[in-house]
mmCIF file of N, CA and C in Angstrom:
data_model
loop_
_atom_site.group_PDB
_atom_site.id
_atom_site.type_symbol
_atom_site.label_atom_id
_atom_site.label_comp_id
_atom_site.label_asym_id
_atom_site.label_seq_id
_atom_site.Cartn_x
_atom_site.Cartn_y
_atom_site.Cartn_z
ATOM 1 N N MET A 16 -14.938 11.817 -2.796
ATOM 2 C CA MET A 16 -13.758 11.566 -2.345
ATOM 3 C C MET A 16 -12.632 12.672 -1.718
ATOM 4 N N ALA A 17 -11.954 12.214 -0.854
ATOM 5 C CA ALA A 17 -10.897 13.519 -0.273
ATOM 6 C C ALA A 17 -9.843 13.987 -1.458
ATOM 7 N N ARG A 18 -9.300 15.165 -0.985
ATOM 8 C CA ARG A 18 -8.498 15.727 -1.840
ATOM 9 C C ARG A 18 -7.210 14.802 -2.090
ATOM 10 N N ASP A 19 -6.944 14.827 -3.299
ATOM 11 C CA ASP A 19 -5.701 14.027 -3.990
ATOM 12 C C ASP A 19 -4.404 14.489 -3.135
ATOM 13 N N PRO A 20 -3.662 13.700 -2.103
ATOM 14 C CA PRO A 20 -2.263 14.044 -1.783
ATOM 15 C C PRO A 20 -1.325 14.104 -2.513
ATOM 16 N N GLY A 21 -1.261 13.416 -3.783
ATOM 17 C CA GLY A 21 -0.224 13.374 -4.591
ATOM 18 C C GLY A 21 1.045 12.516 -4.327
ATOM 19 N N TYR A 22 0.820 11.452 -2.988
ATOM 20 C CA TYR A 22 1.461 10.542 -2.635
ATOM 21 C C TYR A 22 1.036 9.029 -2.568
ATOM 22 N N LEU A 23 1.745 8.063 -3.065
ATOM 23 C CA LEU A 23 1.260 6.858 -2.501
ATOM 24 C C LEU A 23 1.976 6.086 -1.659
ATOM 25 N N PHE A 24 1.439 5.409 -0.766
ATOM 26 C CA PHE A 24 2.391 4.452 0.383
ATOM 27 C C PHE A 24 2.471 3.224 -0.338
ATOM 28 N N LEU A 25 3.787 2.549 -0.741
ATOM 29 C CA LEU A 25 3.855 1.043 -1.478
ATOM 30 C C LEU A 25 4.387 0.109 -0.014
ATOM 31 N N TYR A 26 3.830 -1.033 -0.336
ATOM 32 C CA TYR A 26 4.386 -2.217 0.914
ATOM 33 C C TYR A 26 4.589 -3.145 0.138
ATOM 34 N N GLY A 27 4.046 -3.768 -0.749
ATOM 35 C CA GLY A 27 4.181 -5.087 -1.155
ATOM 36 C C GLY A 27 4.271 -5.244 -2.725
ATOM 37 N N THR A 28 3.367 -5.771 -3.461
ATOM 38 C CA THR A 28 3.555 -5.847 -5.236
ATOM 39 C C THR A 28 3.926 -4.551 -5.747
ATOM 40 N N LEU A 29 3.672 -3.395 -5.488
ATOM 41 C CA LEU A 29 3.988 -2.137 -6.035
ATOM 42 C C LEU A 29 5.340 -1.518 -5.906
ATOM 43 N N LEU A 30 6.025 -2.276 -4.694
ATOM 44 C CA LEU A 30 7.450 -1.688 -4.589
ATOM 45 C C LEU A 30 8.339 -2.001 -5.570
ATOM 46 N N PRO A 31 9.292 -1.138 -5.922
ATOM 47 C CA PRO A 31 10.221 -1.380 -6.585
ATOM 48 C C PRO A 31 10.939 -2.780 -6.564
ATOM 49 N N GLY A 32 11.134 -3.363 -7.860
ATOM 50 C CA GLY A 32 11.496 -4.626 -7.922
ATOM 51 C C GLY A 32 10.612 -5.638 -7.926
ATOM 52 N N ARG A 33 9.300 -5.337 -7.609
ATOM 53 C CA ARG A 33 8.169 -6.306 -7.343
ATOM 54 C C ARG A 33 6.939 -6.178 -8.476
ATOM 55 N N VAL A 34 7.113 -4.913 -9.089
ATOM 56 C CA VAL A 34 5.880 -4.275 -9.956
ATOM 57 C C VAL A 34 5.628 -5.638 -10.976
ATOM 58 N N PRO A 35 4.479 -5.799 -11.259
ATOM 59 C CA PRO A 35 4.150 -6.892 -12.241
ATOM 60 C C PRO A 35 4.366 -5.974 -13.530
ATOM 61 N N LEU A 36 4.758 -6.966 -14.591
ATOM 62 C CA LEU A 36 4.900 -6.395 -15.839
ATOM 63 C C LEU A 36 4.007 -5.387 -16.437
ATOM 64 N N ALA A 37 2.577 -6.039 -16.239
ATOM 65 C CA ALA A 37 1.593 -5.200 -17.005
ATOM 66 C C ALA A 37 1.320 -3.843 -16.053
ATOM 67 N N LEU A 38 1.723 -3.674 -15.098
ATOM 68 C CA LEU A 38 2.085 -2.143 -14.380
ATOM 69 C C LEU A 38 3.170 -1.346 -14.290
ATOM 70 N N ARG A 39 4.303 -1.672 -15.266
ATOM 71 C CA ARG A 39 5.558 -1.169 -15.119
ATOM 72 C C ARG A 39 5.431 0.232 -15.931
ATOM 73 N N SER A 40 4.599 0.516 -16.775
ATOM 74 C CA SER A 40 4.345 1.783 -17.246
ATOM 75 C C SER A 40 3.842 2.826 -16.150
ATOM 76 N N ALA A 41 2.812 2.323 -15.293
ATOM 77 C CA ALA A 41 2.248 3.259 -14.318
ATOM 78 C C ALA A 41 3.212 3.504 -13.090
ATOM 79 N N ALA A 42 4.343 2.374 -13.211
ATOM 80 C CA ALA A 42 5.257 2.729 -11.653
ATOM 81 C C ALA A 42 5.997 3.582 -12.248
ATOM 82 N N ALA A 43 6.439 3.477 -13.632
ATOM 83 C CA ALA A 43 7.437 4.457 -14.204
ATOM 84 C C ALA A 43 7.460 6.131 -14.023
ATOM 85 N N GLN A 44 5.712 6.128 -13.772
ATOM 86 C CA GLN A 44 5.202 7.429 -13.501
ATOM 87 C C GLN A 44 5.215 7.796 -12.286
ATOM 88 N N LEU A 45 5.802 7.211 -11.377
ATOM 89 C CA LEU A 45 5.949 7.367 -9.755
ATOM 90 C C LEU A 45 7.299 7.863 -9.519
ATOM 91 N N GLY A 46 7.244 9.171 -8.386
ATOM 92 C CA GLY A 46 8.728 9.630 -8.210
ATOM 93 C C GLY A 46 9.263 8.505 -7.304
ATOM 94 N N THR A 47 10.827 8.942 -7.108
ATOM 95 C CA THR A 47 11.924 8.308 -6.169
ATOM 96 C C THR A 47 11.243 7.799 -4.911
ATOM 97 N N PRO A 48 11.052 6.186 -4.549
ATOM 98 C CA PRO A 48 10.129 5.951 -3.447
ATOM 99 C C PRO A 48 11.375 6.347 -2.293
ATOM 100 N N ARG A 49 10.875 7.002 -0.975
ATOM 101 C CA ARG A 49 11.324 7.081 0.191
ATOM 102 C C ARG A 49 10.697 6.268 1.268
ATOM 103 N N PRO A 50 11.815 5.658 2.108
ATOM 104 C CA PRO A 50 11.461 4.859 3.117
ATOM 105 C C PRO A 50 10.416 5.582 3.902
ATOM 106 N N ALA A 51 9.392 4.798 4.533
ATOM 107 C CA ALA A 51 8.406 5.342 5.333
ATOM 108 C C ALA A 51 7.511 4.194 5.989
ATOM 109 N N MET A 52 6.609 4.302 7.114
ATOM 110 C CA MET A 52 6.031 3.658 7.707
ATOM 111 C C MET A 52 4.597 4.060 8.234
ATOM 112 N N VAL A 53 3.837 3.137 8.109
ATOM 113 C CA VAL A 53 2.456 3.669 8.191
ATOM 114 C C VAL A 53 1.724 2.898 9.630
ATOM 115 N N ARG A 54 1.234 3.418 10.489
ATOM 116 C CA ARG A 54 0.810 2.490 11.534
ATOM 117 C C ARG A 54 -0.387 1.506 11.359
ATOM 118 N N GLY A 55 -0.365 0.355 11.595
ATOM 119 C CA GLY A 55 -1.102 -0.619 11.498
ATOM 120 C C GLY A 55 -0.554 -1.992 11.439
ATOM 121 N N ARG A 56 -1.114 -3.174 10.570
ATOM 122 C CA ARG A 56 -0.683 -4.409 10.751
ATOM 123 C C ARG A 56 -0.598 -4.569 9.226
ATOM 124 N N LEU A 57 0.568 -5.684 8.969
ATOM 125 C CA LEU A 57 0.591 -6.387 7.515
ATOM 126 C C LEU A 57 0.397 -7.983 7.745
ATOM 127 N N TYR A 58 -0.139 -8.551 6.684
ATOM 128 C CA TYR A 58 -0.473 -9.740 6.922
ATOM 129 C C TYR A 58 0.025 -10.838 5.316
ATOM 130 N N ASP A 59 0.517 -11.617 5.500
ATOM 131 C CA ASP A 59 0.839 -12.370 4.578
ATOM 132 C C ASP A 59 -0.298 -13.294 3.974
ATOM 133 N N LEU A 60 -1.023 -13.133 2.967
ATOM 134 C CA LEU A 60 -2.303 -14.040 2.366
ATOM 135 C C LEU A 60 -1.765 -14.998 1.392
ATOM 136 N N GLY A 61 -0.471 -15.184 1.353
ATOM 137 C CA GLY A 61 0.082 -16.211 0.500
ATOM 138 C C GLY A 61 0.410 -15.718 -0.923
ATOM 139 N N ARG A 62 -0.225 -15.077 -1.697
ATOM 140 C CA ARG A 62 -0.075 -14.591 -3.073
ATOM 141 C C ARG A 62 0.490 -12.983 -3.169
ATOM 142 N N TYR A 63 -0.181 -12.685 -1.929
ATOM 143 C CA TYR A 63 0.109 -11.113 -1.691
ATOM 144 C C TYR A 63 -0.102 -10.699 -0.680
ATOM 145 N N PRO A 64 0.439 -9.609 0.117
ATOM 146 C CA PRO A 64 0.271 -8.935 1.394
ATOM 147 C C PRO A 64 -0.949 -8.056 1.304
ATOM 148 N N ALA A 65 -1.322 -7.918 3.022
ATOM 149 C CA ALA A 65 -2.867 -6.892 3.400
ATOM 150 C C ALA A 65 -2.308 -6.141 4.108
ATOM 151 N N ALA A 66 -2.441 -5.059 4.027
ATOM 152 C CA ALA A 66 -2.236 -3.757 4.899
ATOM 153 C C ALA A 66 -3.411 -3.430 5.584
ATOM 154 N N VAL A 67 -3.301 -3.361 6.988
ATOM 155 C CA VAL A 67 -4.715 -3.071 7.361
ATOM 156 C C VAL A 67 -4.022 -1.867 8.501
ATOM 157 N N PRO A 68 -4.341 -0.550 7.638
ATOM 158 C CA PRO A 68 -3.891 0.729 8.732
ATOM 159 C C PRO A 68 -4.749 0.907 9.934
ATOM 160 N N ASP A 69 -4.042 1.189 10.840
ATOM 161 C CA ASP A 69 -4.711 1.571 11.845
ATOM 162 C C ASP A 69 -3.983 2.404 12.860
ATOM 163 N N GLU A 70 -4.474 3.833 12.843
ATOM 164 C CA GLU A 70 -3.657 5.055 13.734
ATOM 165 C C GLU A 70 -3.352 4.512 14.907
ATOM 166 N N GLY A 71 -4.401 3.807 15.718
ATOM 167 C CA GLY A 71 -3.975 3.363 16.869
ATOM 168 C C GLY A 71 -3.152 1.989 17.177
ATOM 169 N N ALA A 72 -2.684 1.548 16.052
ATOM 170 C CA ALA A 72 -1.968 0.301 16.331
ATOM 171 C C ALA A 72 -0.782 0.641 16.966
ATOM 172 N N GLY A 73 -0.105 -0.393 17.774
ATOM 173 C CA GLY A 73 1.090 -0.255 18.202
ATOM 174 C C GLY A 73 2.370 -0.874 17.209
ATOM 175 N N CYS A 74 2.027 -1.250 16.100
ATOM 176 C CA CYS A 74 3.138 -1.726 15.385
ATOM 177 C C CYS A 74 2.818 -0.928 13.934
ATOM 178 N N TRP A 75 3.831 -1.117 12.825
ATOM 179 C CA TRP A 75 4.051 -0.513 11.861
ATOM 180 C C TRP A 75 4.029 -1.237 10.570
ATOM 181 N N ILE A 76 3.464 -0.645 9.721
ATOM 182 C CA ILE A 76 3.710 -1.434 8.044
ATOM 183 C C ILE A 76 4.821 -0.571 7.380
ATOM 184 N N ARG A 77 5.779 -1.289 7.060
ATOM 185 C CA ARG A 77 7.251 -0.519 6.457
ATOM 186 C C ARG A 77 6.958 -0.599 4.924
ATOM 187 N N GLY A 78 7.328 0.662 4.202
ATOM 188 C CA GLY A 78 7.330 0.512 2.981
ATOM 189 C C GLY A 78 8.016 1.457 2.369
ATOM 190 N N ARG A 79 7.554 2.004 1.236
ATOM 191 C CA ARG A 79 7.934 3.489 0.827
ATOM 192 C C ARG A 79 7.005 4.265 0.326
ATOM 193 N N VAL A 80 7.302 5.454 0.164
ATOM 194 C CA VAL A 80 6.058 6.506 -0.146
ATOM 195 C C VAL A 80 6.967 7.178 -1.511
ATOM 196 N N SER A 81 5.609 7.391 -2.739
ATOM 197 C CA SER A 81 6.256 7.811 -3.867
ATOM 198 C C SER A 81 5.270 8.859 -4.183
ATOM 199 N N SER A 82 5.561 9.804 -4.682
ATOM 200 C CA SER A 82 4.783 11.005 -5.438
ATOM 201 C C SER A 82 4.399 10.696 -6.687
ATOM 202 N N TYR A 83 3.483 10.986 -7.107
ATOM 203 C CA TYR A 83 3.064 11.170 -8.611
ATOM 204 C C TYR A 83 2.087 12.373 -8.939
ATOM 205 N N THR A 84 2.225 13.057 -10.321
ATOM 206 C CA THR A 84 1.767 14.175 -10.828
ATOM 207 C C THR A 84 0.669 13.835 -11.424
ATOM 208 N N ASN A 85 0.558 12.663 -12.184
ATOM 209 C CA ASN A 85 -0.728 12.330 -13.122
ATOM 210 C C ASN A 85 -1.751 11.614 -12.405
ATOM 211 N N GLY A 86 -2.617 11.789 -11.916
ATOM 212 C CA GLY A 86 -3.433 11.347 -10.964
ATOM 213 C C GLY A 86 -4.536 10.128 -11.680
ATOM 214 N N ALA A 87 -4.360 10.449 -13.062
ATOM 215 C CA ALA A 87 -4.829 9.060 -13.833
ATOM 216 C C ALA A 87 -4.132 7.843 -13.700
ATOM 217 N N ILE A 88 -3.055 7.563 -13.371
ATOM 218 C CA ILE A 88 -2.236 6.371 -13.014
ATOM 219 C C ILE A 88 -3.273 5.722 -11.703
ATOM 220 N N LEU A 89 -3.839 6.166 -10.800
ATOM 221 C CA LEU A 89 -4.603 5.706 -9.813
ATOM 222 C C LEU A 89 -5.501 4.897 -10.270
ATOM 223 N N THR A 90 -6.147 5.311 -11.384
ATOM 224 C CA THR A 90 -7.298 4.453 -12.183
ATOM 225 C C THR A 90 -6.663 2.932 -12.466
ATOM 226 N N GLU A 91 -5.389 2.976 -12.948
ATOM 227 C CA GLU A 91 -4.703 1.935 -13.380
ATOM 228 C C GLU A 91 -4.635 1.169 -12.090
ATOM 229 N N LEU A 92 -4.205 1.907 -10.949
ATOM 230 C CA LEU A 92 -3.767 0.863 -9.872
ATOM 231 C C LEU A 92 -4.852 0.390 -9.218
ATOM 232 N N ASP A 93 -5.987 1.147 -9.245
ATOM 233 C CA ASP A 93 -7.193 0.636 -8.522
ATOM 234 C C ASP A 93 -7.607 -0.654 -9.300
ATOM 235 N N ARG A 94 -7.451 -0.515 -10.592
ATOM 236 C CA ARG A 94 -8.204 -1.577 -11.293
ATOM 237 C C ARG A 94 -7.207 -2.958 -10.776
ATOM 238 N N TYR A 95 -5.897 -2.878 -10.557
ATOM 239 C CA TYR A 95 -5.087 -4.089 -10.236
ATOM 240 C C TYR A 95 -5.553 -4.475 -8.803
ATOM 241 N N GLU A 96 -5.443 -3.358 -8.024
ATOM 242 C CA GLU A 96 -5.897 -3.931 -6.474
ATOM 243 C C GLU A 96 -7.287 -4.303 -6.325
ATOM 244 N N GLY A 97 -7.855 -4.297 -7.175
ATOM 245 C CA GLY A 97 -9.178 -4.782 -7.203
ATOM 246 C C GLY A 97 -10.164 -3.500 -6.277
ATOM 247 N N TYR A 98 -9.698 -2.366 -6.477
ATOM 248 C CA TYR A 98 -10.737 -1.280 -5.776
ATOM 249 C C TYR A 98 -11.378 -0.525 -7.022
ATOM 250 N N ASP A 99 -12.921 -0.773 -6.675
ATOM 251 C CA ASP A 99 -14.070 0.097 -7.318
ATOM 252 C C ASP A 99 -14.727 0.975 -6.755
ATOM 253 N N PRO A 100 -14.136 2.481 -6.864
ATOM 254 C CA PRO A 100 -14.563 3.590 -6.003
ATOM 255 C C PRO A 100 -16.191 3.978 -5.981
ATOM 256 N N ARG A 101 -16.906 3.135 -6.975
ATOM 257 C CA ARG A 101 -18.437 3.297 -6.821
ATOM 258 C C ARG A 101 -18.844 2.211 -6.043
ATOM 259 N N ASN A 102 -17.912 1.235 -5.585
ATOM 260 C CA ASN A 102 -18.498 0.123 -4.994
ATOM 261 C C ASN A 102 -17.583 -0.396 -3.816
ATOM 262 N N PRO A 103 -17.160 0.460 -2.914
ATOM 263 C CA PRO A 103 -16.163 0.078 -2.104
ATOM 264 C C PRO A 103 -16.495 -1.161 -1.151
ATOM 265 N N ALA A 104 -17.397 -1.483 -1.001
ATOM 266 C CA ALA A 104 -17.994 -2.646 -0.174
ATOM 267 C C ALA A 104 -17.630 -3.900 -0.949
ATOM 268 N N ALA A 105 -17.573 -3.776 -1.919
ATOM 269 C CA ALA A 105 -17.489 -4.969 -2.610
ATOM 270 C C ALA A 105 -15.848 -5.122 -3.254
ATOM 271 N N SER A 106 -15.130 -4.345 -2.931
ATOM 272 C CA SER A 106 -13.886 -4.195 -3.549
ATOM 273 C C SER A 106 -12.774 -5.126 -2.657
ATOM 274 N N LEU A 107 -11.932 -5.598 -2.953
ATOM 275 C CA LEU A 107 -10.953 -6.446 -2.310
ATOM 276 C C LEU A 107 -9.937 -5.547 -1.576
ATOM 277 N N PHE A 108 -9.369 -4.469 -2.039
ATOM 278 C CA PHE A 108 -8.776 -3.270 -1.408
ATOM 279 C C PHE A 108 -9.681 -2.047 -1.716
ATOM 280 N N VAL A 109 -9.192 -1.363 -0.589
ATOM 281 C CA VAL A 109 -9.804 0.164 -0.865
ATOM 282 C C VAL A 109 -8.761 1.095 -0.680
ATOM 283 N N ARG A 110 -8.940 2.377 -1.683
ATOM 284 C CA ARG A 110 -7.998 3.326 -1.544
ATOM 285 C C ARG A 110 -7.972 4.132 -0.472
ATOM 286 N N ARG A 111 -7.360 4.457 0.571
ATOM 287 C CA ARG A 111 -7.866 5.503 1.480
ATOM 288 C C ARG A 111 -6.698 6.326 2.017
ATOM 289 N N GLN A 112 -6.894 7.442 2.577
ATOM 290 C CA GLN A 112 -5.843 8.252 2.855
ATOM 291 C C GLN A 112 -5.222 7.874 4.462
ATOM 292 N N CYS A 113 -3.957 8.103 4.573
ATOM 293 C CA CYS A 113 -3.147 7.841 6.064
ATOM 294 C C CYS A 113 -2.278 8.563 6.000
ATOM 295 N N GLU A 114 -1.649 8.862 7.197
ATOM 296 C CA GLU A 114 -0.260 9.599 7.479
ATOM 297 C C GLU A 114 0.756 8.462 7.835
ATOM 298 N N ALA A 115 1.891 8.957 6.788
ATOM 299 C CA ALA A 115 3.092 8.313 6.541
ATOM 300 C C ALA A 115 4.164 8.940 7.486
ATOM 301 N N VAL A 116 4.951 8.208 8.077
ATOM 302 C CA VAL A 116 6.229 8.757 8.704
ATOM 303 C C VAL A 116 7.276 8.382 8.072
ATOM 304 N N LEU A 117 7.992 9.628 7.589
ATOM 305 C CA LEU A 117 9.376 9.300 6.847
ATOM 306 C C LEU A 117 10.272 8.860 7.486
ATOM 307 N N SER A 118 11.483 8.098 6.860
ATOM 308 C CA SER A 118 12.480 7.791 7.796
ATOM 309 C C SER A 118 13.297 9.050 8.406
ATOM 310 N N GLY A 119 13.222 10.216 7.714
ATOM 311 C CA GLY A 119 14.071 11.315 8.267
ATOM 312 C C GLY A 119 13.087 12.064 9.160
ATOM 313 N N GLY A 120 11.902 11.540 9.526
ATOM 314 C CA GLY A 120 11.108 12.150 10.679
ATOM 315 C C GLY A 120 9.950 12.991 10.220
ATOM 316 N N GLY A 121 9.865 13.404 8.820
ATOM 317 C CA GLY A 121 8.758 13.982 8.186
ATOM 318 C C GLY A 121 7.327 13.274 8.224
ATOM 319 N N ARG A 122 6.271 13.847 8.291
ATOM 320 C CA ARG A 122 4.990 13.225 7.820
ATOM 321 C C ARG A 122 4.303 13.758 6.763
ATOM 322 N N LEU A 123 3.488 12.749 6.041
ATOM 323 C CA LEU A 123 2.592 13.552 4.988
ATOM 324 C C LEU A 123 1.385 12.239 4.711
ATOM 325 N N THR A 124 0.572 12.917 4.246
ATOM 326 C CA THR A 124 -0.748 12.072 4.043
ATOM 327 C C THR A 124 -0.391 11.680 2.898
ATOM 328 N N CYS A 125 -1.038 10.310 2.718
ATOM 329 C CA CYS A 125 -0.741 9.694 1.592
ATOM 330 C C CYS A 125 -2.089 8.646 1.059
ATOM 331 N N TRP A 126 -2.018 8.009 -0.318
ATOM 332 C CA TRP A 126 -2.949 7.183 -0.096
ATOM 333 C C TRP A 126 -2.421 5.758 0.161
ATOM 334 N N VAL A 127 -3.180 4.687 0.357
ATOM 335 C CA VAL A 127 -2.344 3.164 1.086
ATOM 336 C C VAL A 127 -3.946 2.475 0.313
ATOM 337 N N TYR A 128 -3.522 1.485 -0.363
ATOM 338 C CA TYR A 128 -4.345 0.287 -0.746
ATOM 339 C C TYR A 128 -4.405 -0.837 0.591
ATOM 340 N N ALA A 129 -5.562 -0.336 1.268
ATOM 341 C CA ALA A 129 -5.908 -1.166 2.331
ATOM 342 C C ALA A 129 -6.955 -2.344 2.439
ATOM 343 N N TYR A 130 -6.575 -3.576 2.900
ATOM 344 C CA TYR A 130 -7.194 -4.845 2.657
ATOM 345 C C TYR A 130 -8.799 -4.432 3.404
ATOM 346 N N ASN A 131 -9.495 -5.048 2.315
ATOM 347 C CA ASN A 131 -11.119 -4.827 2.787
ATOM 348 C C ASN A 131 -12.110 -5.886 3.198
ATOM 349 N N ARG A 132 -11.125 -7.030 3.663
ATOM 350 C CA ARG A 132 -11.802 -8.082 4.222
ATOM 351 C C ARG A 132 -10.908 -8.750 5.453
ATOM 352 N N ASP A 133 -11.590 -9.456 6.110
ATOM 353 C CA ASP A 133 -10.924 -10.050 7.528
ATOM 354 C C ASP A 133 -9.659 -10.651 7.061
ATOM 355 N N PRO A 134 -8.325 -10.492 7.512
ATOM 356 C CA PRO A 134 -7.284 -11.067 6.997
ATOM 357 C C PRO A 134 -7.444 -12.633 7.368
ATOM 358 N N GLY A 135 -8.366 -12.793 8.358
ATOM 359 C CA GLY A 135 -8.581 -14.425 8.839
ATOM 360 C C GLY A 135 -7.256 -15.319 9.137
ATOM 361 N N ALA A 136 -6.907 -16.145 8.257
ATOM 362 C CA ALA A 136 -5.932 -16.997 8.416
ATOM 363 C C ALA A 136 -4.942 -16.566 7.971
ATOM 364 N N GLY A 137 -4.870 -15.410 7.382
ATOM 365 C CA GLY A 137 -3.307 -14.599 7.025
ATOM 366 C C GLY A 137 -2.341 -14.599 8.232
ATOM 367 N N ARG A 138 -0.990 -14.735 7.872
ATOM 368 C CA ARG A 138 0.040 -14.905 8.826
ATOM 369 C C ARG A 138 0.434 -13.371 9.038
ATOM 370 N N LEU A 139 0.146 -12.523 10.369
ATOM 371 C CA LEU A 139 0.841 -11.363 10.745
ATOM 372 C C LEU A 139 2.389 -11.267 10.467
ATOM 373 N N ILE A 140 2.849 -10.439 9.675
ATOM 374 C CA ILE A 140 3.999 -9.950 9.740
ATOM 375 C C ILE A 140 4.481 -9.145 10.670
ATOM 376 N N ARG A 141 5.088 -9.596 11.753
ATOM 377 C CA ARG A 141 5.318 -8.913 12.626
ATOM 378 C C ARG A 141 6.345 -7.709 12.614
ATOM 379 N N ASP A 142 7.319 -7.869 11.916
ATOM 380 C CA ASP A 142 8.133 -6.771 11.543
ATOM 381 C C ASP A 142 7.531 -5.617 10.639
ATOM 382 N N GLY A 143 6.401 -6.064 9.968
ATOM 383 C CA GLY A 143 5.679 -5.004 8.965
ATOM 384 C C GLY A 143 6.300 -4.806 7.764
ATOM 385 N N VAL A 144 7.403 -6.026 7.377
ATOM 386 C CA VAL A 144 8.529 -5.712 6.209
ATOM 387 C C VAL A 144 7.601 -7.118 5.175
ATOM 388 N N TYR A 145 7.044 -6.571 4.028
ATOM 389 C CA TYR A 145 7.044 -7.554 3.024
ATOM 390 C C TYR A 145 7.987 -8.095 2.268
ATOM 391 N N ARG A 146 8.512 -9.440 2.508
ATOM 392 C CA ARG A 146 9.704 -9.878 1.576
ATOM 393 C C ARG A 146 9.066 -11.073 0.278
ATOM 394 N N GLY A 147 7.744 -11.278 0.242
ATOM 395 C CA GLY A 147 7.350 -12.092 -0.960
ATOM 396 C C GLY A 147 8.044 -13.561 -0.404
ATOM 397 N N ASP A 148 8.314 -14.216 -1.568
ATOM 398 C CA ASP A 148 8.744 -15.898 -1.171
ATOM 399 C C ASP A 148 9.464 -16.062 -0.005
ATOM 400 N N ARG A 149 10.389 -14.886 0.374
ATOM 401 C CA ARG A 149 11.239 -14.978 1.414
ATOM 402 C C ARG A 149 10.544 -14.929 2.783
ATOM 403 N N LEU A 150 9.310 -14.776 2.830
ATOM 404 C CA LEU A 150 8.386 -14.902 3.816
ATOM 405 C C LEU A 150 8.100 -16.306 4.498
ATOM 406 N N ARG A 151 8.066 -17.144 3.624
ATOM 407 C CA ARG A 151 7.684 -18.629 3.952
ATOM 408 C C ARG A 151 8.776 -19.097 5.060
ATOM 409 N N GLN A 152 8.361 -19.732 5.943
ATOM 410 C CA GLN A 152 9.586 -20.095 6.972
ATOM 411 C C GLN A 152 9.166 -21.483 7.468
#
């Protein structure tokens, strides 16, 4: 696996205020989230969003970047996201590296949980911002 960048891009249920109770202790180990965006598409699949990062996309996924110092939290987050590093093909999401653009203009390499299936009937979130239940129109 690639070198650990020490940053994680958050765009959905791992955003502050949305973290499930079972992950609160892991989320508490993340640094202060900073506004950022990653090139790609974001879909509403009903119960959760699905990011499909794509450096060539003309649209953005908007979220936050947090730092971490304890790489062991990734194991807990991998389990939550349905990612098995030993069997990525069977994983619901895969953790992969991408480039995030910070709101202040800087760039950094970070992990993102990318959807590992065809989003199919998922609704494209055109503005790239996951709003949970408020997405329903």
